[in-house]
CSV table of C-alpha atoms in Angstrom, one decimal:
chain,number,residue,atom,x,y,z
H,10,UNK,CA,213.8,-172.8,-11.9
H,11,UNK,CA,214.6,-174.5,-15.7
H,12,UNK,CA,217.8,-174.5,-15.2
H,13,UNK,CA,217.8,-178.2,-13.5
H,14,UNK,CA,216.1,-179.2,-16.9
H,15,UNK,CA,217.2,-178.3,-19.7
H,16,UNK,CA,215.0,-176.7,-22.6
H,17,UNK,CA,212.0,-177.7,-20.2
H,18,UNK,CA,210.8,-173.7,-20.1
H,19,UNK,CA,210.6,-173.9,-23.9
H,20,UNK,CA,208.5,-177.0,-24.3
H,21,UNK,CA,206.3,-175.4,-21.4
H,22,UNK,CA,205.8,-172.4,-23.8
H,23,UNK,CA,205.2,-174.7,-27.1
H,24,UNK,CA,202.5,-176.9,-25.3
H,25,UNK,CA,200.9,-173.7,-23.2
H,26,UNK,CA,200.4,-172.1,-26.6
H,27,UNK,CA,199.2,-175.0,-28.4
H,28,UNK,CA,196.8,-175.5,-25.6
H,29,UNK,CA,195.2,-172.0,-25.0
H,30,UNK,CA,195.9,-170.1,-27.9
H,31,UNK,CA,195.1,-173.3,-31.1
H,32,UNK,CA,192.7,-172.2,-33.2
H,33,UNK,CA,190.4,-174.8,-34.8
H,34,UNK,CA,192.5,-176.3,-38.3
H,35,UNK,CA,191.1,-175.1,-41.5
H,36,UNK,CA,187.8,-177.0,-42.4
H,37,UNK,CA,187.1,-177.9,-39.0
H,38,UNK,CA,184.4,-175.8,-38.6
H,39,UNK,CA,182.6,-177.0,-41.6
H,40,UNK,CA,183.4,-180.4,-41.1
H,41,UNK,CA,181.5,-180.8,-37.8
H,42,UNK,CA,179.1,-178.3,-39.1
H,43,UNK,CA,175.9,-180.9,-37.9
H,44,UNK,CA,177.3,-182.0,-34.8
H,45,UNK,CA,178.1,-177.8,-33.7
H,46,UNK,CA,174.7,-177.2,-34.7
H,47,UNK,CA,173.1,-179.8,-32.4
H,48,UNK,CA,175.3,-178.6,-29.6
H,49,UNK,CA,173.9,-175.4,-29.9
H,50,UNK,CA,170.5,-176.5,-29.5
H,51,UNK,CA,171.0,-178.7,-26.7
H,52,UNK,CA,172.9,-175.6,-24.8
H,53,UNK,CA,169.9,-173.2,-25.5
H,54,UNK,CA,167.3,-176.0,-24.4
H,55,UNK,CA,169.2,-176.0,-21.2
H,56,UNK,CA,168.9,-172.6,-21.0
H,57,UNK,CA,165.3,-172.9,-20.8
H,58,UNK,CA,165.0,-175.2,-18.7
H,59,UNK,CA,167.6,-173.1,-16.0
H,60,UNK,CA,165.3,-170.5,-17.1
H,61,UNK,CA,161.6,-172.1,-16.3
H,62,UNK,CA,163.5,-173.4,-12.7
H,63,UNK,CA,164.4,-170.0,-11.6
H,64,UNK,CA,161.0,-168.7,-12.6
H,65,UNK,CA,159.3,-171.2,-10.6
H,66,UNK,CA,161.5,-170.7,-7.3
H,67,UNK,CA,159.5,-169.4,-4.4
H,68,UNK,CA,159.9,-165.6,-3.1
H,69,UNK,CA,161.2,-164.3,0.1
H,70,UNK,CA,158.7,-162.7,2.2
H,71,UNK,CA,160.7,-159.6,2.9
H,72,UNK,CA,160.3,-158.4,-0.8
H,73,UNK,CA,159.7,-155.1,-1.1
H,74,UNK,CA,156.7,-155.2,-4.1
H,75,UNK,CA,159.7,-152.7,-6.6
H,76,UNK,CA,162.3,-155.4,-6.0
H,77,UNK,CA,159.6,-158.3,-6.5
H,78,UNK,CA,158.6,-156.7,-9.8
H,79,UNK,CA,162.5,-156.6,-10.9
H,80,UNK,CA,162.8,-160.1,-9.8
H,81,UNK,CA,160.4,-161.4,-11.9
H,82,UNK,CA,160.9,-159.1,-15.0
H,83,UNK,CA,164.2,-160.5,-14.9
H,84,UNK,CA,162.5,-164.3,-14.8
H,85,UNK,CA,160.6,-163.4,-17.5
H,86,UNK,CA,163.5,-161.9,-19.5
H,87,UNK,CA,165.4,-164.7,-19.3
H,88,UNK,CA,163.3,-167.2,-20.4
H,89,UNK,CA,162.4,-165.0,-23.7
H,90,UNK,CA,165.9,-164.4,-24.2
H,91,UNK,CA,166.7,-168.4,-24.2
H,92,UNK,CA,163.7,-169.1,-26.6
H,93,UNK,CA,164.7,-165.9,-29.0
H,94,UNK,CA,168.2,-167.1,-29.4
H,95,UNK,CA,167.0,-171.1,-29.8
H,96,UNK,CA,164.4,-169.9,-32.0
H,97,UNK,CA,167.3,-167.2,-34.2
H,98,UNK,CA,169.5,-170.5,-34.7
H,99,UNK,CA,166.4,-173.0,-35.9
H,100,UNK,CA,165.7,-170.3,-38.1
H,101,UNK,CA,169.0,-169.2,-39.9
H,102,UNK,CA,170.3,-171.7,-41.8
H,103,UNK,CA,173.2,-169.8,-44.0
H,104,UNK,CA,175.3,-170.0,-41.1
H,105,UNK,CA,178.3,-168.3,-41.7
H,106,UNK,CA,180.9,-170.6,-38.9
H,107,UNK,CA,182.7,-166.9,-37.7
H,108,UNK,CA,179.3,-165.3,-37.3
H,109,UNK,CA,178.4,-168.4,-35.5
H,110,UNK,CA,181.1,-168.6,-33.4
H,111,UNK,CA,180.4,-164.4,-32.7
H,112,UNK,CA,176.8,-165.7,-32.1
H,113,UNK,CA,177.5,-168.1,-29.7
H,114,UNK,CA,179.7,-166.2,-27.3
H,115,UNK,CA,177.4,-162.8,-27.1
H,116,UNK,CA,173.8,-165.1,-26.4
H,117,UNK,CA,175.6,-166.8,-24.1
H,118,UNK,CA,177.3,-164.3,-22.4
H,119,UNK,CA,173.9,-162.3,-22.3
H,120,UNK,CA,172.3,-165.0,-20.7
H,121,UNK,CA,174.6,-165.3,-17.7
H,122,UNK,CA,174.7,-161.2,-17.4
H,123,UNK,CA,170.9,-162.3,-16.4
H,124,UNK,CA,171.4,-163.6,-14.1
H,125,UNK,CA,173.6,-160.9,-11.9
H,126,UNK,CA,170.4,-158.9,-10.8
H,127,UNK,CA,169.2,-162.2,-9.0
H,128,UNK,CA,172.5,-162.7,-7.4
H,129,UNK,CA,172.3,-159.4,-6.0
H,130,UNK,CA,168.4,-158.8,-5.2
H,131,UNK,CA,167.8,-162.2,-4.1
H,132,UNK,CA,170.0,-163.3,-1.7
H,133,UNK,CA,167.7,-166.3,-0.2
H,134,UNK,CA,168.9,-168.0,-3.1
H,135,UNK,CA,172.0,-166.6,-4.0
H,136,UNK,CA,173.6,-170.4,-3.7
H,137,UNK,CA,171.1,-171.7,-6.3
H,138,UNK,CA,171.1,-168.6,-9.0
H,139,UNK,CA,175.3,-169.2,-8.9
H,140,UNK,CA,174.6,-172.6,-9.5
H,141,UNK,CA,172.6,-172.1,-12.2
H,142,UNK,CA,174.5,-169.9,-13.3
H,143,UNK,CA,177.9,-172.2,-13.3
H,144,UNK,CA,176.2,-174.6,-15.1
H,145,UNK,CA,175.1,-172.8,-18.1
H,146,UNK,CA,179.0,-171.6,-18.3
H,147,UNK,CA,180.1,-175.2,-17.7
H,148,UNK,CA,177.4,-175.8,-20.8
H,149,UNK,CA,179.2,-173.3,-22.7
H,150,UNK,CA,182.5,-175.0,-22.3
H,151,UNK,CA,181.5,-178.3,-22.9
H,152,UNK,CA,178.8,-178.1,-26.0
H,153,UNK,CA,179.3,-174.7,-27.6
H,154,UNK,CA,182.8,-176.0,-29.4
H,155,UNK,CA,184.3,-173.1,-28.5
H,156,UNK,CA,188.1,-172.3,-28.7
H,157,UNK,CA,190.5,-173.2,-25.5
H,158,UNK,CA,191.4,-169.5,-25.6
H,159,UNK,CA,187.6,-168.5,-26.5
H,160,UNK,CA,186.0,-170.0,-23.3
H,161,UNK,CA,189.2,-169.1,-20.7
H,162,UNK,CA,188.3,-165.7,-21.9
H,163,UNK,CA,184.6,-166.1,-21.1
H,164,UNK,CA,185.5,-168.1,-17.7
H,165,UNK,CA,187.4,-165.4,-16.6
H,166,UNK,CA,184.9,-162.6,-17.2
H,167,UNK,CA,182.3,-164.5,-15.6
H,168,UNK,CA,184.9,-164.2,-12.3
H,169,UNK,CA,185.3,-160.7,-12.6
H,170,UNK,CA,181.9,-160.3,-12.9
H,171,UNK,CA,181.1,-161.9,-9.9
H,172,UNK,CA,183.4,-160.6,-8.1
H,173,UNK,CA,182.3,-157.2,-9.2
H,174,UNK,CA,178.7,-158.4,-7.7
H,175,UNK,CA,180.3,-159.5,-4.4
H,176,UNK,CA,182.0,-156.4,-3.8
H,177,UNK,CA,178.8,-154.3,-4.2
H,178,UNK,CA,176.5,-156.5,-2.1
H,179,UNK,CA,175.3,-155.8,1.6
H,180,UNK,CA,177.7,-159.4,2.8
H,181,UNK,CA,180.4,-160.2,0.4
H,182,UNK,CA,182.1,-162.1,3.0
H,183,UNK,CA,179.1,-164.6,2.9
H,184,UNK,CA,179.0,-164.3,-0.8
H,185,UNK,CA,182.8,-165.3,-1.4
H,186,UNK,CA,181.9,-168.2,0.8
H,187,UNK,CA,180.1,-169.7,-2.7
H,188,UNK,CA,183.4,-169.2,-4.7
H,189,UNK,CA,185.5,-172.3,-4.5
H,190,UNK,CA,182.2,-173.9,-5.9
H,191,UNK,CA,182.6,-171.4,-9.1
H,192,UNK,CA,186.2,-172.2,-9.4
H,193,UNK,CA,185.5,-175.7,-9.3
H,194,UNK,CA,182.7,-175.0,-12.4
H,195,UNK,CA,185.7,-173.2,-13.9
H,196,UNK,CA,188.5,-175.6,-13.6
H,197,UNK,CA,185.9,-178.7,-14.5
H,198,UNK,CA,184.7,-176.6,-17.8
H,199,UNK,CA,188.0,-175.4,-18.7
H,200,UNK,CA,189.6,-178.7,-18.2
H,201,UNK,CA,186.6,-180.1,-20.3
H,202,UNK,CA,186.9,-178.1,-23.0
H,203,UNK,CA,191.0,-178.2,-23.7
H,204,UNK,CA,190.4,-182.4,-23.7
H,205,UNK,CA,187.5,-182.0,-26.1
H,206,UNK,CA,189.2,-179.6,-28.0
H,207,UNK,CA,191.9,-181.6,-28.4
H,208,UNK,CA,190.7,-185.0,-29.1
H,209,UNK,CA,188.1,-183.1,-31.8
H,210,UNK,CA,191.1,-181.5,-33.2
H,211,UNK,CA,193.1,-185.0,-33.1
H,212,UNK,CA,190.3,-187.2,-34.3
H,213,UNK,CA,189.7,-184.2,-37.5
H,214,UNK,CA,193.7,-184.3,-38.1
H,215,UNK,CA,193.9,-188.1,-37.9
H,216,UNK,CA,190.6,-188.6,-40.4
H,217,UNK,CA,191.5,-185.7,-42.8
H,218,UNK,CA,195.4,-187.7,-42.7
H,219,UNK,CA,193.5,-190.9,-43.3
H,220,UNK,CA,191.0,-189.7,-46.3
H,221,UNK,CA,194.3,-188.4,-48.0
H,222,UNK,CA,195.8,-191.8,-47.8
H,223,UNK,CA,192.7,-193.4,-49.0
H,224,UNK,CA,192.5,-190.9,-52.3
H,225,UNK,CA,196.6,-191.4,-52.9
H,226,UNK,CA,195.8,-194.9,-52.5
H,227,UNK,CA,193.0,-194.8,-54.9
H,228,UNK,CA,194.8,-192.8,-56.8
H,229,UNK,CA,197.4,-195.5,-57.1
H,230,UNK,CA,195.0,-198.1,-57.5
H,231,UNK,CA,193.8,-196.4,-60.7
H,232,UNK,CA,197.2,-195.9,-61.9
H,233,UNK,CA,198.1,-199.6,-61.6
H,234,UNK,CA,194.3,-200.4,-62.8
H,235,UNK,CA,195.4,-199.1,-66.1
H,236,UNK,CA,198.7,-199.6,-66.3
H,237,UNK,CA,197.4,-203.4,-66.3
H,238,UNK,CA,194.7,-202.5,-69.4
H,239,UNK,CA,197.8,-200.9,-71.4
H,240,UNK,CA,200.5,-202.3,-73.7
H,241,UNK,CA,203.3,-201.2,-72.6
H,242,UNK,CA,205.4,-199.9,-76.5
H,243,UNK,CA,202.4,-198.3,-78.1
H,244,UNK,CA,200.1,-196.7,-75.2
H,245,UNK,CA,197.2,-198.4,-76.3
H,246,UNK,CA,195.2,-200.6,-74.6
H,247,UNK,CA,195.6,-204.9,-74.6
H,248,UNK,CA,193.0,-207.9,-75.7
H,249,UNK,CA,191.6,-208.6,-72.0
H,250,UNK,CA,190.4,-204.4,-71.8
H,251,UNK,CA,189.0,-205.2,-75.5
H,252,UNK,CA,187.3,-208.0,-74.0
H,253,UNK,CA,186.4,-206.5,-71.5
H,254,UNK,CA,184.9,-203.9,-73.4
H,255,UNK,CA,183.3,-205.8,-76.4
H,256,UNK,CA,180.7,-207.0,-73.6
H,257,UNK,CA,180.0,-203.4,-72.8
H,258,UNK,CA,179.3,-202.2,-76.2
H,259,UNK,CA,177.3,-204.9,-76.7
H,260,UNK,CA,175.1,-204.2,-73.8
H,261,UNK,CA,174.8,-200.6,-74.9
H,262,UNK,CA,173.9,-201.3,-78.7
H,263,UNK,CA,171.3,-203.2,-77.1
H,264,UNK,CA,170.0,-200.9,-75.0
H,265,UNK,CA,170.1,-197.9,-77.7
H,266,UNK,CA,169.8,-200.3,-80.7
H,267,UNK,CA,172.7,-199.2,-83.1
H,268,UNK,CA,175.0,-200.8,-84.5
H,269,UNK,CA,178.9,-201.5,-83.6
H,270,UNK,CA,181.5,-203.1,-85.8
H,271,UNK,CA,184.9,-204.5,-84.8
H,272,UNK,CA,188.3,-203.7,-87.3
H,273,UNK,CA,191.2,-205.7,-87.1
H,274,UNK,CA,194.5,-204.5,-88.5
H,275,UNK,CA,197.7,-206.7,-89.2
H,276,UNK,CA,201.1,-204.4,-90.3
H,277,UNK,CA,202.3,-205.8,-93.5
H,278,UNK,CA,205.8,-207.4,-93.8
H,279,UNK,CA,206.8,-206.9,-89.9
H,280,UNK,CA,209.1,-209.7,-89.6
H,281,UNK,CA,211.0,-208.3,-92.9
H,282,UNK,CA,211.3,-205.0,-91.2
H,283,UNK,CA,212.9,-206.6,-88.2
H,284,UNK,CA,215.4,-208.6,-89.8
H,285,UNK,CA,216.2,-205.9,-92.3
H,286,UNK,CA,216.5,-202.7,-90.2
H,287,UNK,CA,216.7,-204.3,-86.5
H,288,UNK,CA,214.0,-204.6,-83.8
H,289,UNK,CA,213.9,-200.9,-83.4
H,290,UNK,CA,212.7,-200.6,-86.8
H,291,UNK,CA,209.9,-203.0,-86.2
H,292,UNK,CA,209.0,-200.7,-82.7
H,293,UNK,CA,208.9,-197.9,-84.7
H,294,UNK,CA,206.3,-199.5,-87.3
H,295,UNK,CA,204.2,-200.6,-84.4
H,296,UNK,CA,203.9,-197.2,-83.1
H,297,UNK,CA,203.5,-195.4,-86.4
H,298,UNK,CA,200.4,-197.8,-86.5
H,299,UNK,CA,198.9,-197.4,-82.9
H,300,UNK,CA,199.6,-192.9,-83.9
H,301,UNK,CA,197.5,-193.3,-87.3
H,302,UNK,CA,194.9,-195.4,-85.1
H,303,UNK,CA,194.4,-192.9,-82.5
H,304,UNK,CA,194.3,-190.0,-84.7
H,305,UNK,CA,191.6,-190.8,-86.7
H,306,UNK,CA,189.2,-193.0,-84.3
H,307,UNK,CA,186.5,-191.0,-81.7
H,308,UNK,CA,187.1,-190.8,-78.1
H,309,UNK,CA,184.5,-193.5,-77.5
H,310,UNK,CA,186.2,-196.0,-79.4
H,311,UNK,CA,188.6,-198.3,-78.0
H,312,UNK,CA,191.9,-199.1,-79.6
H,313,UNK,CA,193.8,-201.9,-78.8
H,314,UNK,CA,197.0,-204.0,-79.7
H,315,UNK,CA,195.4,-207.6,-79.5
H,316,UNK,CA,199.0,-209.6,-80.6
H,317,UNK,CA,202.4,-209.1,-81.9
H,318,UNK,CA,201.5,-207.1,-85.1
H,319,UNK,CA,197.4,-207.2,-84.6
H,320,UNK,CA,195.8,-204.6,-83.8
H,321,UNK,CA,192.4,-203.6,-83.3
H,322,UNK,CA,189.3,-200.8,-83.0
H,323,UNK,CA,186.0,-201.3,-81.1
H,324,UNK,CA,183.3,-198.7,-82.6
H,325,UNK,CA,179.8,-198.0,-81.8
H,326,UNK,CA,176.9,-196.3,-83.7
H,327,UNK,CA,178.4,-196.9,-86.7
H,328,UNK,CA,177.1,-197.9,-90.2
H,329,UNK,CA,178.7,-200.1,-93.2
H,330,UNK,CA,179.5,-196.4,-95.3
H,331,UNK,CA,181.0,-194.9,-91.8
H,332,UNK,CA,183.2,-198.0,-91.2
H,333,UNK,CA,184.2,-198.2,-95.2
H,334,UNK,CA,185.8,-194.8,-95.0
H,335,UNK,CA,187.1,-195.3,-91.4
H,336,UNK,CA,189.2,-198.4,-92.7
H,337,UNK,CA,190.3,-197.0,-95.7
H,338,UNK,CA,191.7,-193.3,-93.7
H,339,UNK,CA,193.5,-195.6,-91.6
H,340,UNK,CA,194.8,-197.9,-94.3
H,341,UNK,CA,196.1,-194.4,-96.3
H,342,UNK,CA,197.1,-193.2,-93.4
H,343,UNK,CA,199.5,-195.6,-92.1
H,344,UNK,CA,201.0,-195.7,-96.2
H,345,UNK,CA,201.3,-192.0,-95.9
H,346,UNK,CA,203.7,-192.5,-92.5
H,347,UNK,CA,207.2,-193.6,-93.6
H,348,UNK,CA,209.5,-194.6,-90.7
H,349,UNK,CA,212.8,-193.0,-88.9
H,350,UNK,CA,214.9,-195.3,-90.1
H,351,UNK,CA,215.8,-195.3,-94.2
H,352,UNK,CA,217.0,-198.1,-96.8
H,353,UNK,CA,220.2,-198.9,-98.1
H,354,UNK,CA,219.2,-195.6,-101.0
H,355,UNK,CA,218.9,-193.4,-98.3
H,356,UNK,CA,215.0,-193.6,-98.5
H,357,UNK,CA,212.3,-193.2,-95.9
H,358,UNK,CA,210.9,-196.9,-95.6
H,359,UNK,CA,207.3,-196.9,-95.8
H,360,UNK,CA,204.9,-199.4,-94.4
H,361,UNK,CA,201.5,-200.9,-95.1
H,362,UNK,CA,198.9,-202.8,-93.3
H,363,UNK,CA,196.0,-205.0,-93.8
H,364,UNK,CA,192.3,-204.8,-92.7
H,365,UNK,CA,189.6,-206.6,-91.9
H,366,UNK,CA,186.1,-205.7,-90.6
H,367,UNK,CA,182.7,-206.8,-89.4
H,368,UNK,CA,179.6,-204.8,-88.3
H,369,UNK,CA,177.3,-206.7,-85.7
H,370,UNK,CA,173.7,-205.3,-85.3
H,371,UNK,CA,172.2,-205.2,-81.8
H,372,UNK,CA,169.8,-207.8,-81.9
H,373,UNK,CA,172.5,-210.1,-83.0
H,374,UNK,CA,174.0,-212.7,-80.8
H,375,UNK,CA,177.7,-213.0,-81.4
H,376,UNK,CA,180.9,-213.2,-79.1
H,377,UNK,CA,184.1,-212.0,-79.7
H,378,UNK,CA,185.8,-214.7,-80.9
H,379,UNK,CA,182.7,-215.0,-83.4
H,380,UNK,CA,183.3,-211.4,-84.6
H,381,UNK,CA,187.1,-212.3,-84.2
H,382,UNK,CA,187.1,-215.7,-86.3
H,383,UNK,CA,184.3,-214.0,-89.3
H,384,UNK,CA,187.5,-211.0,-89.5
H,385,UNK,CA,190.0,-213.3,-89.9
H,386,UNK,CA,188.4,-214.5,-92.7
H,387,UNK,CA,188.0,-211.6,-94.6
H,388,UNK,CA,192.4,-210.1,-93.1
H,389,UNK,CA,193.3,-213.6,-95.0
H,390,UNK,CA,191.6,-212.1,-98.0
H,391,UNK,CA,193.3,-208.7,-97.5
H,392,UNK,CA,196.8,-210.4,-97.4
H,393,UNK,CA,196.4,-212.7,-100.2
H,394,UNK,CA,194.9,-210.5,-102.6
H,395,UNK,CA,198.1,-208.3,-102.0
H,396,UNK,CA,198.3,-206.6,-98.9
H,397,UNK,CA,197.2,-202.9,-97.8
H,398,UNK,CA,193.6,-204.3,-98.6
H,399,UNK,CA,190.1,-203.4,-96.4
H,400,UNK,CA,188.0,-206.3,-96.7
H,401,UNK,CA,184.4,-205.9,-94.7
H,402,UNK,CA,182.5,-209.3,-94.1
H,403,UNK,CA,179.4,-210.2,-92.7
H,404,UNK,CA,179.6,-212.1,-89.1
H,405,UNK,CA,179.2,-215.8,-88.6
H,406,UNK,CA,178.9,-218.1,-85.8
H,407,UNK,CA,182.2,-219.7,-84.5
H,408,UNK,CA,182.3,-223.7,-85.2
H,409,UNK,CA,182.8,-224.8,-82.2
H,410,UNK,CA,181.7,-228.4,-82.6
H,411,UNK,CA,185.6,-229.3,-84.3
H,412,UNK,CA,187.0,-232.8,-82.9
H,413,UNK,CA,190.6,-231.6,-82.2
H,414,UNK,CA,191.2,-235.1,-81.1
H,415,UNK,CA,191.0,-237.0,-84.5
H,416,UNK,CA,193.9,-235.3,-85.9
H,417,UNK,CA,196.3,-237.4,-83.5
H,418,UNK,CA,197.0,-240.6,-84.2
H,419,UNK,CA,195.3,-243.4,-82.5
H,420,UNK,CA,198.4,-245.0,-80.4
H,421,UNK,CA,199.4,-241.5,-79.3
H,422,UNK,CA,196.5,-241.1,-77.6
H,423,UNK,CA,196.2,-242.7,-73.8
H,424,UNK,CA,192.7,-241.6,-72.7
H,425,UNK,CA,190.0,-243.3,-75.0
């Protein structure tokens, strides 16, 4: 009958398979974990309430007073059976979600086996007990979040079942007269539950798809984030991140009351390298400088490259001895690494640099260009007193009350 289509009977098979026989994808389960549990009481509450309704439904007279008692043992047993198994789930909450799923099918199914003595004692109300009946499977298919292939299972044992009931009954012809109403329960549940199933499923795929994005695009956000905070030739990080960072530090020495200091570094004779040896040279030199820095600084200071051959280190908790020996490994250190490249007596060609530093206390009030300006006093010391100099000063307050203007000549100027 495919032949008039073809490859129809093979996307027939693909969808029948993914309809009846999907399981739930991995996570799914513990996902919705809230929303399954929820179901589960509202299923069992209706239970009880099916329960209390065929409790209360009025006798026939033509009881016998055995069959009466059976009748209403069976009442009774149902409703205790619906309050047990809401009253098991309330209680346990290490759920494991197969032992739930186990848990779910057996109290159901239990509950419907109820309610075959009434169907076949009690055949006043035979049309309301099936009702009944149907609606706690319809329940099942609809709020228990059970698997497409789990509740066509159920659905179709409840049929057997019934008509297993039928068969042994004094008028199965009037009794069969009831089942289009259970197939329609059926087809409505089973329908029900492969459109749930499959917009749950959809809606977990599409938001587990979408919270990937967001983390690869926060991922990437991060990347980028300090990509921007880094100089690009030696890995460390640029002025703004210093900036950025002085104000930090600041608030934290505050907060803790210690003191931080900043250290700026300028490499010695740069320009000479690069004309000398070539640009290279001069990259090299740079990154010998921004290695010896990193080495020998904690994790919790920042490094950074603040200009062309400037370079600086943000500490905290640190006091003047601490920041005297600090300067002086780095200067040593930087003297002790020779570059790559060698001079015109094949030998290694060493490099220097000069330091300047400043320790602010926490109840001080000074920005970074304060700090900044007070250092570059004390670097101008280092380099005229010889280079490959440590030169610690105290920090002053930047003048900023210099009229830049009265350095230009008066007929250059147009605004007065």
């Amino acid at each position: 009958m495919f032949k008039w289509f073809p490859g129809i009977d093979r996307r027939i098979r693909l969808l029948s398979k993914r309809i009846f026989f999907n399981r739930y994808p991995q996570g799914f389960l513990e996902t919705n974990w809230s929303e399954i549990r929820q179901s589960l009481v509202a299923h069992y509450s209706l239970c009880i309430v099916i329960s209390l309704i065929t409790y209360f439904l009025p006798n026939s007279r033509d009881f016998e007073d055995e069959s009466l008692i059976l009748l209403q043992s069976s009442r009774i047993t149902l409703i205790v059976l619906s309050l047990i198994f809401l009253w098991r789930h309330a209680r346990k909450k290490d759920w494991v979600p197969k032992k739930l799923e186990f848990y779910k099918v057996w109290t159901s199914s239990t509950l419907l086996i109820s309610f075959f003595p009434f169907l076949y004692s009690d055949k006043v109300h035979y049309d309301v007990y099936l009702h009944q009946a149907s609606a706690i499977l319809l329940s099942m298919n609809l709020l228990l979040w059970l698997t497409t292939t789990t509740a066509v299972a159920t659905n179709l044992a409840f049929c057997f079942m019934f008509l297993g009931v039928c068969y042994l009954g004094d008028s199965p012809v009037e009794a069969m007269q009831e089942f289009p109403i259970l197939l329609t329960y059926l087809f409505v549940g089973t329908f029900g539950n492969v459109i749930m199933n499959y917009w749950r499923t959809m809606d977990y795929r599409d938001k587990k798809k979408l919270s990937g994005a967001v983390l690869r695009l926060k991922a990437k956000n991060l990347h980028i984030r300090m990509i921007s905070n880094l100089d690009d030739l030696t890995d460390l990080y640029n002025r703004r991140y210093l900036i950025e960072q002085f104000d930090i530090f600041k608030k934290r020495a505050r907060r803790h009351q210690f003191q931080m200091a900043l250290v700026i570094l300028d490499l010695d004779h740069l320009k000479e390298i690069n004309d000398k040896y070539g640009h290279m040279a001069g990259d090299d030199a740079l990154q010998t400088l921004s290695a010896v820095m990193k080495s020998r600084v904690r994790s919790t200071d920042i490094c950074a490259r603040i200009g062309g051959d400037e370079f600086c280190v943000l500490l905290d908790s640190v006091d003047p001895k601490s920041l005297k020996t600090l300067c002086e490994s780095l200067r040593k250190g930087v003297e002790s690494h020779p570059l790559s490249v060698r001079d015109p007596n094949d030998k290694p060609v060493n490099i220097t640099v000069s330091i300047g530093a400043a320790i602010l206390s926490y109840d001080e009030d000074f920005t970074f260009d304060d700090l900044y300006q007070s250092i570059d006093s004390g670097l101008y010391k280092s380099k005229s007193s010889g280079r490959n100099r440590v030169t610690i000063v105290e920090a002053t307050k930047l003048n900023t009350k210099v009229d830049l203007s009265a350095s230009w000549p008066e007929e250059v100027r147009i605004y007065k």
